[in-house]
Tab-separated table of C-alpha atoms in Angstrom:
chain	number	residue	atom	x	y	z
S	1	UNK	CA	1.693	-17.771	-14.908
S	2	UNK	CA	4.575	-16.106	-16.632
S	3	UNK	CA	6.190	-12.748	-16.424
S	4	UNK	CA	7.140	-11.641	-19.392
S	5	UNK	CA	10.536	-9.018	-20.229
S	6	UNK	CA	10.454	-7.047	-23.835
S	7	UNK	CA	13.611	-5.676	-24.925
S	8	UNK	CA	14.148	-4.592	-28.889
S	9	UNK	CA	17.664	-4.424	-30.879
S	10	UNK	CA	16.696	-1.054	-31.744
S	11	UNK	CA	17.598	0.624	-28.570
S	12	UNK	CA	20.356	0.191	-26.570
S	13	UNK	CA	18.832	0.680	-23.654
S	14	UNK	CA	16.757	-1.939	-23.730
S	15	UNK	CA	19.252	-4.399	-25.762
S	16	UNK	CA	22.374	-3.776	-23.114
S	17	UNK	CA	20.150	-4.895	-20.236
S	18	UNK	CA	18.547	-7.990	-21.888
S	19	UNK	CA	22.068	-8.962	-22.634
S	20	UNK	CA	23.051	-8.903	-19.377
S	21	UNK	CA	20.312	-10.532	-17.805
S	22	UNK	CA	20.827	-13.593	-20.071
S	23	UNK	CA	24.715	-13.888	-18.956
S	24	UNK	CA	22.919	-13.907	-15.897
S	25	UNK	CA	22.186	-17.566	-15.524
S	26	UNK	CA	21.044	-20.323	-18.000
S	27	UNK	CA	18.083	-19.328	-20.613
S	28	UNK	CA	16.615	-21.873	-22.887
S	29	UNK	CA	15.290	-21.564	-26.583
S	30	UNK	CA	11.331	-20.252	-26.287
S	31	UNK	CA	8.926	-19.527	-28.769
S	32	UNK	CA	9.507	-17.170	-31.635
S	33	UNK	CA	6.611	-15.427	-33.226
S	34	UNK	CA	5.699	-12.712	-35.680
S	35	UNK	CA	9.091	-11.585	-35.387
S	36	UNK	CA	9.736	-11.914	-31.787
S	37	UNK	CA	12.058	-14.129	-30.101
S	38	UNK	CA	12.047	-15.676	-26.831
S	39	UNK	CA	14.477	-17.386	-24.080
S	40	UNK	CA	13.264	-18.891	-21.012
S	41	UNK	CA	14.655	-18.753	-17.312
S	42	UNK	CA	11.594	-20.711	-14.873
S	43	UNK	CA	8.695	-18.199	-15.018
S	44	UNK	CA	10.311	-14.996	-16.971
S	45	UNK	CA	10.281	-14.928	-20.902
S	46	UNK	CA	12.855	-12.849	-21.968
S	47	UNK	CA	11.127	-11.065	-25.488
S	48	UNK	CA	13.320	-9.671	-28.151
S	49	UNK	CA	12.196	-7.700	-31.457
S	50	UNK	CA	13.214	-5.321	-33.847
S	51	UNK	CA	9.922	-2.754	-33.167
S	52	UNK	CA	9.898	0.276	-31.507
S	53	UNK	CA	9.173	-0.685	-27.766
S	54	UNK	CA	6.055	1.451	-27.790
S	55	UNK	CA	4.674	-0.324	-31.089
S	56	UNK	CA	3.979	-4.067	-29.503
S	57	UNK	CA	0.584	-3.583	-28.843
S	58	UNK	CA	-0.903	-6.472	-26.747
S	59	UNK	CA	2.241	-8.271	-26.331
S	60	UNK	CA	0.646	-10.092	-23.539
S	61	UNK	CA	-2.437	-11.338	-25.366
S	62	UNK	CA	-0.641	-12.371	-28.436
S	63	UNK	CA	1.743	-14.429	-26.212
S	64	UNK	CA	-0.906	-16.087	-24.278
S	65	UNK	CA	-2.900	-17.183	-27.646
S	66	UNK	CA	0.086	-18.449	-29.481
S	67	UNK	CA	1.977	-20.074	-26.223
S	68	UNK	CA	-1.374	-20.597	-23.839
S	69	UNK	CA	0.639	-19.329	-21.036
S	70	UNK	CA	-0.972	-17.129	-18.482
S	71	UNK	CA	0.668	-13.405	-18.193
S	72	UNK	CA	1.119	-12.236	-15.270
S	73	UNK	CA	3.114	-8.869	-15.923
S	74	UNK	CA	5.119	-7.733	-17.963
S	75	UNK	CA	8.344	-5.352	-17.881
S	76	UNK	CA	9.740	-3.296	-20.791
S	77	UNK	CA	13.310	-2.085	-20.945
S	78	UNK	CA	13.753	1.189	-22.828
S	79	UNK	CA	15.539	4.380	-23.355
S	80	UNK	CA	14.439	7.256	-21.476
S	81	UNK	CA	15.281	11.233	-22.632
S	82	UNK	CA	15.188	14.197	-21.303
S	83	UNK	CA	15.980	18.127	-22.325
S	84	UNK	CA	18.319	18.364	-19.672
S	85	UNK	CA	20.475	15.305	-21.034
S	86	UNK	CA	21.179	14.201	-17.308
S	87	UNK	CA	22.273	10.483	-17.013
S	88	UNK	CA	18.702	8.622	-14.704
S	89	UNK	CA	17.591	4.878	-13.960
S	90	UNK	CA	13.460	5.639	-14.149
S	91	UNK	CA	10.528	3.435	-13.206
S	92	UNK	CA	6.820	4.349	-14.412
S	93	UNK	CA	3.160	3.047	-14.892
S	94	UNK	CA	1.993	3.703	-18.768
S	95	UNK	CA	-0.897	5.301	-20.594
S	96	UNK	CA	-2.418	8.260	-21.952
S	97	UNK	CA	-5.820	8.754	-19.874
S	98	UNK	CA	-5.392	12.193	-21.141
S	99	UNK	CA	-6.047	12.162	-24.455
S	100	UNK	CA	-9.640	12.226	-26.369
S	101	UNK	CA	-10.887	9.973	-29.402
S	102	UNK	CA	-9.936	10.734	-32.347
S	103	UNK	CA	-5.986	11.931	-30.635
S	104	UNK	CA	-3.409	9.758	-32.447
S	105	UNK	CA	-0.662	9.322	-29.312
S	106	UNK	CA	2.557	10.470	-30.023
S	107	UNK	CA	4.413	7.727	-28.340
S	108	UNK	CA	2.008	4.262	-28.466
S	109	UNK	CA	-0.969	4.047	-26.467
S	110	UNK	CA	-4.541	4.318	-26.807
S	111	UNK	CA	-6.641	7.269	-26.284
S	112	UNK	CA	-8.123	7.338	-22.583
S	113	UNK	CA	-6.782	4.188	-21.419
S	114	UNK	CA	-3.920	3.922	-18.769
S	115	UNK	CA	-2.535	0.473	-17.590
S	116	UNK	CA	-3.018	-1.740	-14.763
S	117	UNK	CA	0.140	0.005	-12.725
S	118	UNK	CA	2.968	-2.789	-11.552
S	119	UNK	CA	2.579	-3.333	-7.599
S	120	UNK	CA	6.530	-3.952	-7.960
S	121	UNK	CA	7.390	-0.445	-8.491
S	122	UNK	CA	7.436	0.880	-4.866
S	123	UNK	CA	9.986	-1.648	-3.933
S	124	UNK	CA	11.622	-2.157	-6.832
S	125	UNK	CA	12.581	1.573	-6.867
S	126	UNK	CA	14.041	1.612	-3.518
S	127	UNK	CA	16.202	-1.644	-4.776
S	128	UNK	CA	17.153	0.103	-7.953
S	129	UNK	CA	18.546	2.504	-5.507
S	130	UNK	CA	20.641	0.454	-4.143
S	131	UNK	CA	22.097	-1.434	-6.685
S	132	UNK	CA	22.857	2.166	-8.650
S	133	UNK	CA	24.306	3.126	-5.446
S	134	UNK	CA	26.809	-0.112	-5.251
S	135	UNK	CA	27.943	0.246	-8.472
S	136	UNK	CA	28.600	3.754	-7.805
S	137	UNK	CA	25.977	5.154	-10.302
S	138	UNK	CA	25.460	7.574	-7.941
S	139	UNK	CA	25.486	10.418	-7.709
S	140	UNK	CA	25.713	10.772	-11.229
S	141	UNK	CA	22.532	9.055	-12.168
S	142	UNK	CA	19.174	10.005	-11.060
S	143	UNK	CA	17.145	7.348	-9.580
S	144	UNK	CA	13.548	8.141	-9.633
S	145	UNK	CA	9.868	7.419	-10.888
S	146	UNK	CA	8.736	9.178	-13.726
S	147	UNK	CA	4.946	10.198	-14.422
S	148	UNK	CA	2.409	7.923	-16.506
S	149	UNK	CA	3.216	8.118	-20.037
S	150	UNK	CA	3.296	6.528	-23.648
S	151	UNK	CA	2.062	2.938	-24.956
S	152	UNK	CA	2.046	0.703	-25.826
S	153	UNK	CA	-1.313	-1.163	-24.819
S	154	UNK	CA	-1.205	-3.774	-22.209
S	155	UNK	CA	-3.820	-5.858	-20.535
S	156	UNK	CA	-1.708	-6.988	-17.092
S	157	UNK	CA	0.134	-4.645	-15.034
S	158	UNK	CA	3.144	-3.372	-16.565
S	159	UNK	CA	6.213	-1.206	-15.595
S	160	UNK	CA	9.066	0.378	-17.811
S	161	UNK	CA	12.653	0.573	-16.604
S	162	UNK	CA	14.563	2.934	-18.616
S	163	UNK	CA	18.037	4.161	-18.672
S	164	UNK	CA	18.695	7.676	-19.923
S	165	UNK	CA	18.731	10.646	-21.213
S	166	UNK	CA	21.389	10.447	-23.851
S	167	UNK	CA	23.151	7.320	-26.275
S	168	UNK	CA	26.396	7.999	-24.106
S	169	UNK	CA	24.561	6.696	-20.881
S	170	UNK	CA	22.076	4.356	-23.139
S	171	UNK	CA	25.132	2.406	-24.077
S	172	UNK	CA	26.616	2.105	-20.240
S	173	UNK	CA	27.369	-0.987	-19.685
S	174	UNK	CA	27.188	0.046	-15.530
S	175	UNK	CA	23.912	0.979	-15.895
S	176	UNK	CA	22.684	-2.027	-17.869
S	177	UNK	CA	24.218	-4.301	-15.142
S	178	UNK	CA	21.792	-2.427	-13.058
S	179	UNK	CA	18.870	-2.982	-14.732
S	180	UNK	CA	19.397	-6.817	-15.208
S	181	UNK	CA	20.338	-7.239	-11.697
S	182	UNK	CA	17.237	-5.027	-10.969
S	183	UNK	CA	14.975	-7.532	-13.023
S	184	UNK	CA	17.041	-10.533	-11.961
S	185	UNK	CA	16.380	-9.994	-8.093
S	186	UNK	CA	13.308	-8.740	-8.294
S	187	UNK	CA	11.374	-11.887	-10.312
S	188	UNK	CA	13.826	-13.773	-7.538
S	189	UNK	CA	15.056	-15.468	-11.093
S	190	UNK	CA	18.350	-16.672	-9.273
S	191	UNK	CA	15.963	-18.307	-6.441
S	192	UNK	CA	15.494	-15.895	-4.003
S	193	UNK	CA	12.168	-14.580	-3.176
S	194	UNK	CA	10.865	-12.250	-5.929
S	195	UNK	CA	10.352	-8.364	-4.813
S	196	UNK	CA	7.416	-6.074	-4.568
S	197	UNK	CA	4.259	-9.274	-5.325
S	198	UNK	CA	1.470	-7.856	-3.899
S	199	UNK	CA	-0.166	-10.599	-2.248
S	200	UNK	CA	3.204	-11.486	-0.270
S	201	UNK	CA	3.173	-7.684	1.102
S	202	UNK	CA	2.228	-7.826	5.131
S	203	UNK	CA	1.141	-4.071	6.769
S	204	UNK	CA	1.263	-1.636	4.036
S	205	UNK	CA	-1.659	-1.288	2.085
S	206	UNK	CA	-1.958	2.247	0.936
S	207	UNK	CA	-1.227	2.888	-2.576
S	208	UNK	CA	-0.560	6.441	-3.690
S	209	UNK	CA	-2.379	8.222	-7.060
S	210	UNK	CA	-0.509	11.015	-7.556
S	211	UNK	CA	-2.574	13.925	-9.049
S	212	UNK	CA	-0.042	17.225	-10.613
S	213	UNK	CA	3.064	17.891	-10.623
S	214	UNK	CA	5.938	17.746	-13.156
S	215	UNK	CA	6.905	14.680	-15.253
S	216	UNK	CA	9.383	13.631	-12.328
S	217	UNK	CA	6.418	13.740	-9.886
S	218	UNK	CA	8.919	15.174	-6.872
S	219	UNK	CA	6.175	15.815	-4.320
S	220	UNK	CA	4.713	12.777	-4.718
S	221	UNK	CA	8.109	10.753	-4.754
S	222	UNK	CA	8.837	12.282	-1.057
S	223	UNK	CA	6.148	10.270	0.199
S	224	UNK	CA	6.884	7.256	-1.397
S	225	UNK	CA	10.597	6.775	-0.470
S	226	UNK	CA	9.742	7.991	3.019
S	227	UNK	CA	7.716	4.614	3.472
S	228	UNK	CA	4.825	3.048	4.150
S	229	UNK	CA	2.591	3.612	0.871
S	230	UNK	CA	3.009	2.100	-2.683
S	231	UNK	CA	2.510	3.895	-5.956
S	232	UNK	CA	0.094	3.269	-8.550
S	233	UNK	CA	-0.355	5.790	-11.655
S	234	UNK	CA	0.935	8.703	-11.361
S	235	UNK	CA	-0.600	12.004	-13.191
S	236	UNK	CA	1.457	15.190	-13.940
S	237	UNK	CA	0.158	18.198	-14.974
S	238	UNK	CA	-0.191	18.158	-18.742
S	239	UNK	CA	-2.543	14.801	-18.078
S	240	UNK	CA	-4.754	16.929	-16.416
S	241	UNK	CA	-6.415	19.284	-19.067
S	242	UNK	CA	-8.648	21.697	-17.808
S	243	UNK	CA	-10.098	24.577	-19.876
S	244	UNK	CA	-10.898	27.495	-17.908
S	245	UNK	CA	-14.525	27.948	-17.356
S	246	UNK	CA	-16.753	31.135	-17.322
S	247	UNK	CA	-17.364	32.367	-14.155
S	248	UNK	CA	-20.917	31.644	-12.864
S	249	UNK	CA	-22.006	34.016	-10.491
S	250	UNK	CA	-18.271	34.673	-9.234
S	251	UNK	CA	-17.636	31.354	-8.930
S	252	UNK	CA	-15.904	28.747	-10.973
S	253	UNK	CA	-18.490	25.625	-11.025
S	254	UNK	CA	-16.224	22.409	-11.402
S	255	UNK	CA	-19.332	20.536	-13.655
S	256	UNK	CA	-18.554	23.821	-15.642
S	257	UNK	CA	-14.765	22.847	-16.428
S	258	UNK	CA	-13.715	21.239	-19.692
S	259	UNK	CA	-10.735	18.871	-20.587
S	260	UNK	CA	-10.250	15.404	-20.152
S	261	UNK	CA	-8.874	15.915	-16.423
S	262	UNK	CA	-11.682	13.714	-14.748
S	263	UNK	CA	-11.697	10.984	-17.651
S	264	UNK	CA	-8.028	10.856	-16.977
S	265	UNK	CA	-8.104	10.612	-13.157
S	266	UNK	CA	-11.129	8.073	-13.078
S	267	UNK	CA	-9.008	5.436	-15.522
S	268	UNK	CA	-5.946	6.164	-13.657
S	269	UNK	CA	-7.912	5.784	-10.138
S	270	UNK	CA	-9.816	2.220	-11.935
S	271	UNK	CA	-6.288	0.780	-13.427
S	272	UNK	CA	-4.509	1.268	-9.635
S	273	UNK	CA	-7.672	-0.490	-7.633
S	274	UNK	CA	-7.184	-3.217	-10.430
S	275	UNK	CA	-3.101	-3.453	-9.755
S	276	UNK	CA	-3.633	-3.617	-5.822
S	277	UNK	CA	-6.831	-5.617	-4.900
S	278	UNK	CA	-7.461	-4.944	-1.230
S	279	UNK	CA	-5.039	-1.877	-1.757
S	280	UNK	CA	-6.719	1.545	-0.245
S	281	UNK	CA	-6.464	3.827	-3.049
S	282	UNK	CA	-5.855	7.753	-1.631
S	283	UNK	CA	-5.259	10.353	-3.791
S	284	UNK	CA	-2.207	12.521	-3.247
S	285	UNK	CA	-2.590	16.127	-4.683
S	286	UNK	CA	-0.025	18.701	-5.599
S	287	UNK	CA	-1.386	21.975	-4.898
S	288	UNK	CA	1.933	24.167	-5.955
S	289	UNK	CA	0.774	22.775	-9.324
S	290	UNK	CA	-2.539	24.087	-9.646
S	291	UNK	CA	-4.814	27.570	-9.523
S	292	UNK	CA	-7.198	27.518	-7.096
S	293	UNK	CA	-9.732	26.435	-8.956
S	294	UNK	CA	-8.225	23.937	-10.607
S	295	UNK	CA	-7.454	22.561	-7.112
S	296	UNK	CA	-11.256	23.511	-5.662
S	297	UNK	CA	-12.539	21.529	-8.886
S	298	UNK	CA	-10.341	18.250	-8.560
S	299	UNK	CA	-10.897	18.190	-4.636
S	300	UNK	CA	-14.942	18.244	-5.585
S	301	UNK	CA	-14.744	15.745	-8.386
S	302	UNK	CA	-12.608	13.245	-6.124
S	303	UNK	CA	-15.343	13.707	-3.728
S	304	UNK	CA	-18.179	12.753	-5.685
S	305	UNK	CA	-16.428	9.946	-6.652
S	306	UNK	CA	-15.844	8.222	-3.191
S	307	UNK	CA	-11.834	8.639	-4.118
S	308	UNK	CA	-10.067	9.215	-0.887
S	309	UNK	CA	-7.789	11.789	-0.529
S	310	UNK	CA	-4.734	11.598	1.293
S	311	UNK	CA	-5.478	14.593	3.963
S	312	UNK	CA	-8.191	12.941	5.064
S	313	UNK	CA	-6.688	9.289	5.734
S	314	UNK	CA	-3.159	10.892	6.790
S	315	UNK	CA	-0.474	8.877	4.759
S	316	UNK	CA	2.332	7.826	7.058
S	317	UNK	CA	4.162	10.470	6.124
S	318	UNK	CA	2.497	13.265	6.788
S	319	UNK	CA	2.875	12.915	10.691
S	320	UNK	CA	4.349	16.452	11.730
S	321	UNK	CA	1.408	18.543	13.299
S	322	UNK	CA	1.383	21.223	11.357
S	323	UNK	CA	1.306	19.395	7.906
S	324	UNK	CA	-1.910	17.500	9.684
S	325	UNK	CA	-3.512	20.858	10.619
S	326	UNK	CA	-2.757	22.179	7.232
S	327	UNK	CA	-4.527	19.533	5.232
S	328	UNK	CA	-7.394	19.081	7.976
S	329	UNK	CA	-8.459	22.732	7.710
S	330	UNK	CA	-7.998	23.053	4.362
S	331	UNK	CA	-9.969	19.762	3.681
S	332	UNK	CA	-12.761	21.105	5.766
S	333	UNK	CA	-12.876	24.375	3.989
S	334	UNK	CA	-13.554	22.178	0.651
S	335	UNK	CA	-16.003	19.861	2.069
S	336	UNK	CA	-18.435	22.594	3.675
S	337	UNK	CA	-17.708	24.707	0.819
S	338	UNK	CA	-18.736	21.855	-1.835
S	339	UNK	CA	-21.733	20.365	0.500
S	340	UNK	CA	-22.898	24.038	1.198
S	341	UNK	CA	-22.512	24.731	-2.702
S	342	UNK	CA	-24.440	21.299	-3.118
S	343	UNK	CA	-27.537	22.371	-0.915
S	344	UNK	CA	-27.782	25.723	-2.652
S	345	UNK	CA	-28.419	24.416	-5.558
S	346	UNK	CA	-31.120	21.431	-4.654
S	347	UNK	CA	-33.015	24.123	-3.198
C-alpha cells in the first residue's frame, strides 16, 4: 500500500514543500500519467502537476488503475488564505457535506460528500507544532486545524497541509522546510516509525466531530491539543444550514427545520467511523455558535441517530466539576425534553 503526496507547480505552497521533501533523501523516477509526474521514496509517491490542487478528482483511483498499487492515503500540499492575511501552517479533513444537488462547489468537491478524514491529523498537528516552533515560526505563524472544506474528491482518507495566507509567506522557504519535514517524519520516510497510523495507536480511542463554530474551529481545537481524543471532520457553522422553521404550537419542531444541516452531519459522522475503525465517534458541539433552537434541534437529531455526544461520554478534557455539571444538566434537560416531546406525540 502506498501513500501518495500531490503537490502542483501552480502554487507555491505546494511546489516549495515538494521541493524540499525531495532534497530530503533519494527519490527515484515513478510513473507519469495524464500529465502527472511521479518520484518514489519506499511507500510515498511524491505527485506533481500543473492543475489546480482542488481539480484532481480521484487521484487515488486513477493511480491505482494505471500503477495497480494500493492507496492508502493521500496528502495534498496547498496554499491556504485568509481575510486577515496572517502568516498559518493549517491541517484539515475535506468536503462539502453541505451543499445540495444541483450546487456547483466553488472550490472542487462534490455535492454532499465529505472525505474519509486522515487519522494522522491529531498527531501530526501537535508535531507541526513543534517543528514551526524550532524553526522559530512561531509566534508569527499560526499553527492550527482548519474546518472541513473544498475538493477535490477522494476515496481514502486524505488531509491538506497548507501554508498561508498571503504569496509573501507561500513562498517561505522556513515554512516549506516545515511542511516537508512534517511529511518526512510523519510517513517515517527517513526510517523512523511513521506518526499518527491508527492501528499502531494504544489507549486513545475517542475521535472528536466537531459540530459549529468558525472556520478555525477554536472550541473544538482546545480539546484536541489538551489530549486524549483525535479529530475527524470538523463542521463550522456555514456547513450547517438551517432555515428557520414556523413555530408549531410555540415550539420549534426539529423534523420541521430545513437545510442540509443533518445530510451534512450524517456524511461527516459516516466518513470519521470509516477513518477510525474501532474509533468511538462523540460529537463535540459549540453552543456559543448556535440559537437555541438550532442547538435543541441538532442535540435531537444526534439522538435519533445513536451519535454520541461528548457531554454524555465526558471527553478527557472536560474533567473540572462544573464543566461536568454543566453538560450533565443541560443534557438531561434535552433528553426528557425530546423523549417527553416524543410521547406526546405517539399518543
Amino acid at each position: 500500500m502506498v501513500t501518495l503526496v500531490v503537490s502542483t507547480t501552480t502554487d507555491p505552497a505546494s511546489f516549495g514543500p515538494a521541493s524540499a521533501l525531495l532534497a530530503m533523501g533519494i527519490w527515484n523516477p515513478g510513473v507519469s500519467f495524464q500529465g502527472i509526474r511521479s518520484k518514489v521514496n519506499g511507500d510515498v509517491r511524491l505527485l506533481e502537476h500543473d492543475q489546480g490542487i482542488v481539480e484532481e478528482d480521484y487521484l487515488d483511483d486513477r493511480w491505482e488503475e494505471v500503477t495497480g498499487e494500493v492507496v492508502h492515503e493521500i496528502i495534498f500540499l496547498s496554499k491556504h488564505t485568509a481575510v486577515t492575511n496572517r502568516p498559518a501552517l493549517t491541517i484539515h479533513p475535506i468536503g462539502v457535506p453541505h451543499l445540495k444537488e444541483g450546487d456547483v462547489p466553488p472550490q472542487g468537491g462534490k455535492p454532499g460528500w465529505a472525505a474519509v478524514p486522515s487519522p494522522r491529523m491529531t498527531p501530526w498537528l501537535i508535531l507541526l507544532r513543534k517543528l514551526a516552533e524550532s524553526h522559530n515560526l512561531l509566534p508569527e505563524f499560526e499553527v492550527t486545524l482548519e474546518a472541513t472544506h473544498h475538493g477535490p474528491v477522494t476515496s481514502k482518507p486524505t488531509m491538506f497541509l497548507e501554508i498561508g495566507s498571503t504569496i509573501e509567506y507561500w513562498k517561505r522557504q522556513d515554512a516549506a522546510q516545515v511542511i516537508a519535514q512534517l511529511v518526512w517524519e510523519g510517513l517515517g520516510i527517513g526510517g523512523g516509525e511513521a506518526v499518527g497510523n491508527w492501528n499502531s495507536m494504544s489507549g486513545n480511542k475517542k475521535i472528536l466531530l466537531g459540530i459549529g463554530g468558525g472556520h478555525y474551529v477554536p472550541r473544538h481545537m482546545d480539546i484536541i491539543l489538551k489530549g486524549g481524543v483525535c479529530v475527524g471532520h470538523l463542521l463550522s457553522g456555514y456547513s450547517l444550514p438551517m432555515e428557520d422553521p414556523v413555530e408549531l404550537k410555540g415550539e420549534k419542531k426539529s423534523k420541521n427545520i430545513g437545510g442540509t444541516w443533518k445530510h451534512a452531519i450524517k456524511v461527516a459522522y459516516d466518513a470519521t467511523v470509516e477513518g477510525f475503525p474501532g474509533g468511538e465517534v462523540i460529537a463535540h458541539i459549540d453552543h456559543k455558535s448556535f440559537k437555541g433552537w438550532q442547538k435543541k434541534a441538532i442535540i435531537e437529531y444526534l439522538g435519533e441517530q445513536n451519535i454520541k455526544i461528548g457531554w454524555e461520554t465526558s471527553f478527557p478534557v472536560l474533567a473540572s466539576f462544573m464543566d461536568q455539571l454543566c453538560y450533565l444538566i443541560v443534557s438531561c434537560v434535552f433528553y426528557v425534553d425530546f423523549h417527553v416531546t416524543k410521547y406526546l406525540v405517539s399518543r
